PDB file of C-alpha atoms in Angstrom:
ATOM      1  CA  UNK K1315      -7.934  19.816  -3.366  1.00  0.00           C
ATOM      2  CA  UNK K1316     -10.140  17.014  -4.674  1.00  0.00           C
ATOM      3  CA  UNK K1317     -13.193  15.950  -2.673  1.00  0.00           C
ATOM      4  CA  UNK K1318     -12.869  12.785  -0.597  1.00  0.00           C
ATOM      5  CA  UNK K1319     -14.958   9.735  -1.345  1.00  0.00           C
ATOM      6  CA  UNK K1320     -16.303   7.413   1.320  1.00  0.00           C
ATOM      7  CA  UNK K1321     -17.125   3.730   0.956  1.00  0.00           C
ATOM      8  CA  UNK K1322     -20.603   4.589  -0.344  1.00  0.00           C
ATOM      9  CA  UNK K1323     -19.051   6.788  -3.043  1.00  0.00           C
ATOM     10  CA  UNK K1324     -20.591   9.983  -1.653  1.00  0.00           C
ATOM     11  CA  UNK K1325     -18.704  13.191  -2.162  1.00  0.00           C
ATOM     12  CA  UNK K1326     -17.661  14.844   1.080  1.00  0.00           C
ATOM     13  CA  UNK K1327     -16.402  18.340   0.303  1.00  0.00           C
ATOM     14  CA  UNK K1328     -14.818  20.942   2.517  1.00  0.00           C
ATOM     15  CA  UNK K1329     -17.245  23.277   4.325  1.00  0.00           C
ATOM     16  CA  UNK K1330     -17.593  26.698   2.688  1.00  0.00           C
ATOM     17  CA  UNK K1331     -14.931  29.188   3.786  1.00  0.00           C
ATOM     18  CA  UNK K1332     -17.332  32.130   3.812  1.00  0.00           C
ATOM     19  CA  UNK K1333     -18.698  32.735   7.347  1.00  0.00           C
ATOM     20  CA  UNK K1334     -21.960  33.853   5.746  1.00  0.00           C
ATOM     21  CA  UNK K1335     -22.491  30.223   4.764  1.00  0.00           C
ATOM     22  CA  UNK K1336     -22.950  29.006   8.345  1.00  0.00           C
ATOM     23  CA  UNK K1337     -26.343  27.572   7.397  1.00  0.00           C
ATOM     24  CA  UNK K1338     -24.730  25.580   4.594  1.00  0.00           C
ATOM     25  CA  UNK K1339     -22.029  24.289   6.976  1.00  0.00           C
ATOM     26  CA  UNK K1340     -24.680  23.278   9.503  1.00  0.00           C
ATOM     27  CA  UNK K1341     -26.631  21.462   6.800  1.00  0.00           C
ATOM     28  CA  UNK K1342     -23.526  19.633   5.569  1.00  0.00           C
ATOM     29  CA  UNK K1343     -22.622  18.569   9.111  1.00  0.00           C
ATOM     30  CA  UNK K1344     -26.170  17.250   9.616  1.00  0.00           C
ATOM     31  CA  UNK K1345     -25.996  15.390   6.322  1.00  0.00           C
ATOM     32  CA  UNK K1346     -22.717  13.782   7.366  1.00  0.00           C
ATOM     33  CA  UNK K1347     -24.224  12.695  10.692  1.00  0.00           C
ATOM     34  CA  UNK K1348     -27.281  11.221   8.928  1.00  0.00           C
ATOM     35  CA  UNK K1349     -24.981   9.405   6.490  1.00  0.00           C
ATOM     36  CA  UNK K1350     -22.956   7.991   9.407  1.00  0.00           C
ATOM     37  CA  UNK K1351     -26.115   6.845  11.217  1.00  0.00           C
ATOM     38  CA  UNK K1352     -27.438   5.208   8.049  1.00  0.00           C
ATOM     39  CA  UNK K1353     -24.118   3.428   7.419  1.00  0.00           C
ATOM     40  CA  UNK K1354     -24.085   2.134  11.004  1.00  0.00           C
ATOM     41  CA  UNK K1355     -27.692   0.987  10.714  1.00  0.00           C
ATOM     42  CA  UNK K1356     -27.093  -0.865   7.474  1.00  0.00           C
ATOM     43  CA  UNK K1357     -23.990  -2.525   8.929  1.00  0.00           C
ATOM     44  CA  UNK K1358     -26.023  -3.684  11.954  1.00  0.00           C
ATOM     45  CA  UNK K1359     -28.800  -4.959   9.686  1.00  0.00           C
ATOM     46  CA  UNK K1360     -26.375  -6.947   7.581  1.00  0.00           C
ATOM     47  CA  UNK K1361     -24.811  -8.486  10.694  1.00  0.00           C
ATOM     48  CA  UNK K1362     -28.214  -9.271  12.217  1.00  0.00           C
ATOM     49  CA  UNK K1363     -29.793 -10.805   9.135  1.00  0.00           C
ATOM     50  CA  UNK K1364     -29.380 -14.478   8.589  1.00  0.00           C
ATOM     51  CA  UNK K1365     -30.853 -17.329   6.593  1.00  0.00           C
ATOM     52  CA  UNK K1366     -33.881 -17.632   8.870  1.00  0.00           C
ATOM     53  CA  UNK K1367     -34.578 -14.078   9.970  1.00  0.00           C
ATOM     54  CA  UNK K1368     -38.313 -14.471  10.444  1.00  0.00           C
ATOM     55  CA  UNK K1369     -38.601 -17.988  11.833  1.00  0.00           C
ATOM     56  CA  UNK K1370     -41.686 -18.599   9.674  1.00  0.00           C
ATOM     57  CA  UNK K1371     -41.813 -17.706   5.998  1.00  0.00           C
ATOM     58  CA  UNK K1372     -43.674 -14.406   5.637  1.00  0.00           C
ATOM     59  CA  UNK K1373     -45.998 -13.904   2.681  1.00  0.00           C
ATOM     60  CA  UNK K1374     -44.587 -10.776   1.061  1.00  0.00           C
ATOM     61  CA  UNK K1375     -46.871 -11.282  -1.958  1.00  0.00           C
ATOM     62  CA  UNK K1376     -49.411  -9.217  -0.007  1.00  0.00           C
ATOM     63  CA  UNK K1377     -47.270  -6.172  -0.805  1.00  0.00           C
ATOM     64  CA  UNK K1378     -47.671  -6.638  -4.563  1.00  0.00           C
ATOM     65  CA  UNK K1379     -50.303  -4.552  -6.339  1.00  0.00           C
ATOM     66  CA  UNK K1380     -52.281  -5.663  -9.377  1.00  0.00           C
ATOM     67  CA  UNK K1381     -50.940  -6.425 -12.034  1.00  0.00           C
ATOM     68  CA  UNK K1382     -47.560  -7.068 -10.368  1.00  0.00           C
ATOM     69  CA  UNK K1383     -46.330 -10.560  -9.810  1.00  0.00           C
ATOM     70  CA  UNK K1384     -44.912 -11.188  -6.311  1.00  0.00           C
ATOM     71  CA  UNK K1385     -41.508 -11.890  -7.903  1.00  0.00           C
ATOM     72  CA  UNK K1386     -41.426  -8.289  -9.159  1.00  0.00           C
ATOM     73  CA  UNK K1387     -41.242  -7.005  -5.581  1.00  0.00           C
ATOM     74  CA  UNK K1388     -37.471  -7.491  -5.568  1.00  0.00           C
ATOM     75  CA  UNK K1389     -37.160  -4.907  -8.349  1.00  0.00           C
ATOM     76  CA  UNK K1390     -38.935  -2.164  -6.399  1.00  0.00           C
ATOM     77  CA  UNK K1391     -37.023   0.646  -4.696  1.00  0.00           C
ATOM     78  CA  UNK K1392     -36.734   0.021  -0.949  1.00  0.00           C
ATOM     79  CA  UNK K1393     -38.720   3.196  -0.208  1.00  0.00           C
ATOM     80  CA  UNK K1394     -41.683   1.901  -2.212  1.00  0.00           C
ATOM     81  CA  UNK K1395     -41.569  -1.516  -0.568  1.00  0.00           C
ATOM     82  CA  UNK K1396     -41.418  -0.011   2.939  1.00  0.00           C
ATOM     83  CA  UNK K1397     -44.213   2.435   2.103  1.00  0.00           C
ATOM     84  CA  UNK K1398     -46.397  -0.480   0.985  1.00  0.00           C
ATOM     85  CA  UNK K1399     -45.517  -2.456   4.103  1.00  0.00           C
ATOM     86  CA  UNK K1400     -46.393   0.454   6.396  1.00  0.00           C
ATOM     87  CA  UNK K1401     -49.644   1.161   4.541  1.00  0.00           C
ATOM     88  CA  UNK K1402     -50.625  -2.525   4.618  1.00  0.00           C
ATOM     89  CA  UNK K1403     -50.516  -2.392   8.409  1.00  0.00           C
ATOM     90  CA  UNK K1404     -52.079   1.030   8.810  1.00  0.00           C
ATOM     91  CA  UNK K1405     -55.026   0.684   6.426  1.00  0.00           C
ATOM     92  CA  UNK K1406     -57.356  -0.465   9.236  1.00  0.00           C
ATOM     93  CA  UNK K1407     -56.199   1.899  12.000  1.00  0.00           C
ATOM     94  CA  UNK K1408     -54.758   5.069  10.467  1.00  0.00           C
ATOM     95  CA  UNK K1409     -56.879   7.635   8.638  1.00  0.00           C
ATOM     96  CA  UNK K1410     -54.565   8.407   5.706  1.00  0.00           C
ATOM     97  CA  UNK K1411     -52.037   6.472   3.628  1.00  0.00           C
ATOM     98  CA  UNK K1412     -48.325   7.212   3.894  1.00  0.00           C
ATOM     99  CA  UNK K1413     -47.348   9.060   0.725  1.00  0.00           C
ATOM    100  CA  UNK K1414     -43.696   9.817   1.456  1.00  0.00           C
ATOM    101  CA  UNK K1415     -41.604   8.658   4.379  1.00  0.00           C
ATOM    102  CA  UNK K1416     -40.115  12.057   5.212  1.00  0.00           C
ATOM    103  CA  UNK K1417     -43.280  14.128   5.387  1.00  0.00           C
ATOM    104  CA  UNK K1418     -45.897  11.588   6.437  1.00  0.00           C
ATOM    105  CA  UNK K1419     -44.034  10.353   9.531  1.00  0.00           C
ATOM    106  CA  UNK K1420     -42.990  13.696  11.090  1.00  0.00           C
ATOM    107  CA  UNK K1421     -45.521  13.855  13.905  1.00  0.00           C
ATOM    108  CA  UNK K1422     -44.876  10.277  15.010  1.00  0.00           C
ATOM    109  CA  UNK K1423     -48.523   9.212  14.902  1.00  0.00           C
ATOM    110  CA  UNK K1424     -48.191   6.845  11.904  1.00  0.00           C
ATOM    111  CA  UNK K1425     -45.114   5.223  13.482  1.00  0.00           C
ATOM    112  CA  UNK K1426     -46.999   4.952  16.785  1.00  0.00           C
ATOM    113  CA  UNK K1427     -49.867   3.135  15.017  1.00  0.00           C
ATOM    114  CA  UNK K1428     -47.402   0.904  13.152  1.00  0.00           C
ATOM    115  CA  UNK K1429     -45.774  -0.127  16.436  1.00  0.00           C
ATOM    116  CA  UNK K1430     -49.225  -0.858  17.867  1.00  0.00           C
ATOM    117  CA  UNK K1431     -49.715  -3.331  15.017  1.00  0.00           C
ATOM    118  CA  UNK K1432     -46.310  -5.024  14.907  1.00  0.00           C
ATOM    119  CA  UNK K1433     -45.284  -4.777  18.577  1.00  0.00           C
ATOM    120  CA  UNK K1434     -48.410  -4.162  20.662  1.00  0.00           C
ATOM    121  CA  UNK K1435     -46.964  -6.086  23.609  1.00  0.00           C
ATOM    122  CA  UNK K1436     -44.090  -3.570  23.870  1.00  0.00           C
ATOM    123  CA  UNK K1437     -46.222  -0.429  23.715  1.00  0.00           C
ATOM    124  CA  UNK K1438     -46.882   1.344  27.018  1.00  0.00           C
ATOM    125  CA  UNK K1439     -50.367   2.219  28.162  1.00  0.00           C
ATOM    126  CA  UNK K1440     -50.111   5.776  26.842  1.00  0.00           C
ATOM    127  CA  UNK K1441     -52.870   7.445  24.962  1.00  0.00           C
ATOM    128  CA  UNK K1442     -52.602   8.369  21.310  1.00  0.00           C
ATOM    129  CA  UNK K1443     -53.823  11.767  22.495  1.00  0.00           C
ATOM    130  CA  UNK K1444     -50.471  12.405  24.168  1.00  0.00           C
ATOM    131  CA  UNK K1445     -48.659  15.434  22.829  1.00  0.00           C
ATOM    132  CA  UNK K1446     -46.352  15.044  19.864  1.00  0.00           C
ATOM    133  CA  UNK K1447     -43.138  15.052  21.936  1.00  0.00           C
ATOM    134  CA  UNK K1448     -44.433  12.255  24.206  1.00  0.00           C
ATOM    135  CA  UNK K1449     -45.665  10.218  21.243  1.00  0.00           C
ATOM    136  CA  UNK K1450     -42.305  10.567  19.474  1.00  0.00           C
ATOM    137  CA  UNK K1451     -40.458   9.627  22.681  1.00  0.00           C
ATOM    138  CA  UNK K1452     -42.515   6.414  22.928  1.00  0.00           C
ATOM    139  CA  UNK K1453     -41.890   5.622  19.254  1.00  0.00           C
ATOM    140  CA  UNK K1454     -38.133   6.127  19.669  1.00  0.00           C
ATOM    141  CA  UNK K1455     -37.911   4.072  22.860  1.00  0.00           C
ATOM    142  CA  UNK K1456     -40.050   1.145  21.707  1.00  0.00           C
ATOM    143  CA  UNK K1457     -38.949   1.311  18.071  1.00  0.00           C
ATOM    144  CA  UNK K1458     -35.256   1.073  18.901  1.00  0.00           C
ATOM    145  CA  UNK K1459     -35.857  -1.902  21.182  1.00  0.00           C
ATOM    146  CA  UNK K1460     -38.103  -3.771  18.759  1.00  0.00           C
ATOM    147  CA  UNK K1461     -36.025  -3.041  15.644  1.00  0.00           C
ATOM    148  CA  UNK K1462     -32.893  -4.066  17.516  1.00  0.00           C
ATOM    149  CA  UNK K1463     -30.854  -1.236  16.011  1.00  0.00           C
ATOM    150  CA  UNK K1464     -30.884   1.838  18.270  1.00  0.00           C
ATOM    151  CA  UNK K1465     -30.428   4.750  15.867  1.00  0.00           C
ATOM    152  CA  UNK K1466     -33.902   6.323  15.645  1.00  0.00           C
ATOM    153  CA  UNK K1467     -33.952   9.733  17.334  1.00  0.00           C
ATOM    154  CA  UNK K1468     -36.677  12.293  18.056  1.00  0.00           C
ATOM    155  CA  UNK K1469     -35.036  14.726  15.631  1.00  0.00           C
ATOM    156  CA  UNK K1470     -34.925  12.093  12.870  1.00  0.00           C
ATOM    157  CA  UNK K1471     -38.706  11.795  13.167  1.00  0.00           C
ATOM    158  CA  UNK K1472     -39.636  15.454  13.675  1.00  0.00           C
ATOM    159  CA  UNK K1473     -37.251  16.660  10.956  1.00  0.00           C
ATOM    160  CA  UNK K1474     -38.389  13.939   8.561  1.00  0.00           C
ATOM    161  CA  UNK K1475     -34.890  12.565   7.942  1.00  0.00           C
ATOM    162  CA  UNK K1476     -35.897  10.152   5.203  1.00  0.00           C
ATOM    163  CA  UNK K1477     -32.686   8.128   5.172  1.00  0.00           C
ATOM    164  CA  UNK K1478     -32.803   7.427   8.918  1.00  0.00           C
ATOM    165  CA  UNK K1479     -36.549   6.716   8.830  1.00  0.00           C
ATOM    166  CA  UNK K1480     -36.083   4.333   5.911  1.00  0.00           C
ATOM    167  CA  UNK K1481     -33.252   2.512   7.693  1.00  0.00           C
ATOM    168  CA  UNK K1482     -35.434   2.246  10.817  1.00  0.00           C
ATOM    169  CA  UNK K1483     -38.379   0.864   8.831  1.00  0.00           C
ATOM    170  CA  UNK K1484     -36.082  -1.678   7.163  1.00  0.00           C
ATOM    171  CA  UNK K1485     -34.808  -2.800  10.571  1.00  0.00           C
ATOM    172  CA  UNK K1486     -38.357  -2.989  11.914  1.00  0.00           C
ATOM    173  CA  UNK K1487     -39.456  -4.972   8.856  1.00  0.00           C
ATOM    174  CA  UNK K1488     -36.579  -7.402   9.372  1.00  0.00           C
ATOM    175  CA  UNK K1489     -37.441  -7.813  13.060  1.00  0.00           C
ATOM    176  CA  UNK K1490     -41.254  -7.736  12.893  1.00  0.00           C
ATOM    177  CA  UNK K1491     -42.678  -8.041   9.390  1.00  0.00           C
ATOM    178  CA  UNK K1492     -46.045  -9.137  10.827  1.00  0.00           C
ATOM    179  CA  UNK K1493     -47.232 -10.342   7.446  1.00  0.00           C
ATOM    180  CA  UNK K1494     -49.463 -13.352   7.080  1.00  0.00           C
ATOM    181  CA  UNK K1495     -47.533 -16.599   7.072  1.00  0.00           C
ATOM    182  CA  UNK K1496     -47.708 -19.117   4.302  1.00  0.00           C
ATOM    183  CA  UNK K1497     -48.146 -22.601   5.775  1.00  0.00           C
TER     184      UNK K1497
END
């Protein structure tokens, strides 16, 4: 029978019939869960966004690189824009730039530093030297509260689930862009 299509036009096929393909079935189930989480996150973001999301106009031109014009930012892929936003906040406190969202965020330390910049008042008095599991737990707890969309999980971080991490960064950007304001 023909594959089903969901509202995002993704093909959702039947799991393989061969029991030897258990790994493939597990992967497909995980992909479906990530797709569901991303859809829920985007729905929440659309409901939460309004005409005056930030209160004060944020200067997103700081995310443009030479020779780009600030108006060209709207043509960039979301991943690139979020990567620039994260790197703009981490350049003073984190030793290496974020190259890709899936791989660079897996240990939770870059997200921890980002939350220290955009939501310092919410961060507990834990040391950055805490083990990876503790650091990720803090990032998930504080990140979900600050972003206002509770879908970030420890496995999304440690497995580098790019779609969930991107949705989280978008929600965090909407809630706490922490860019200079243009008065």
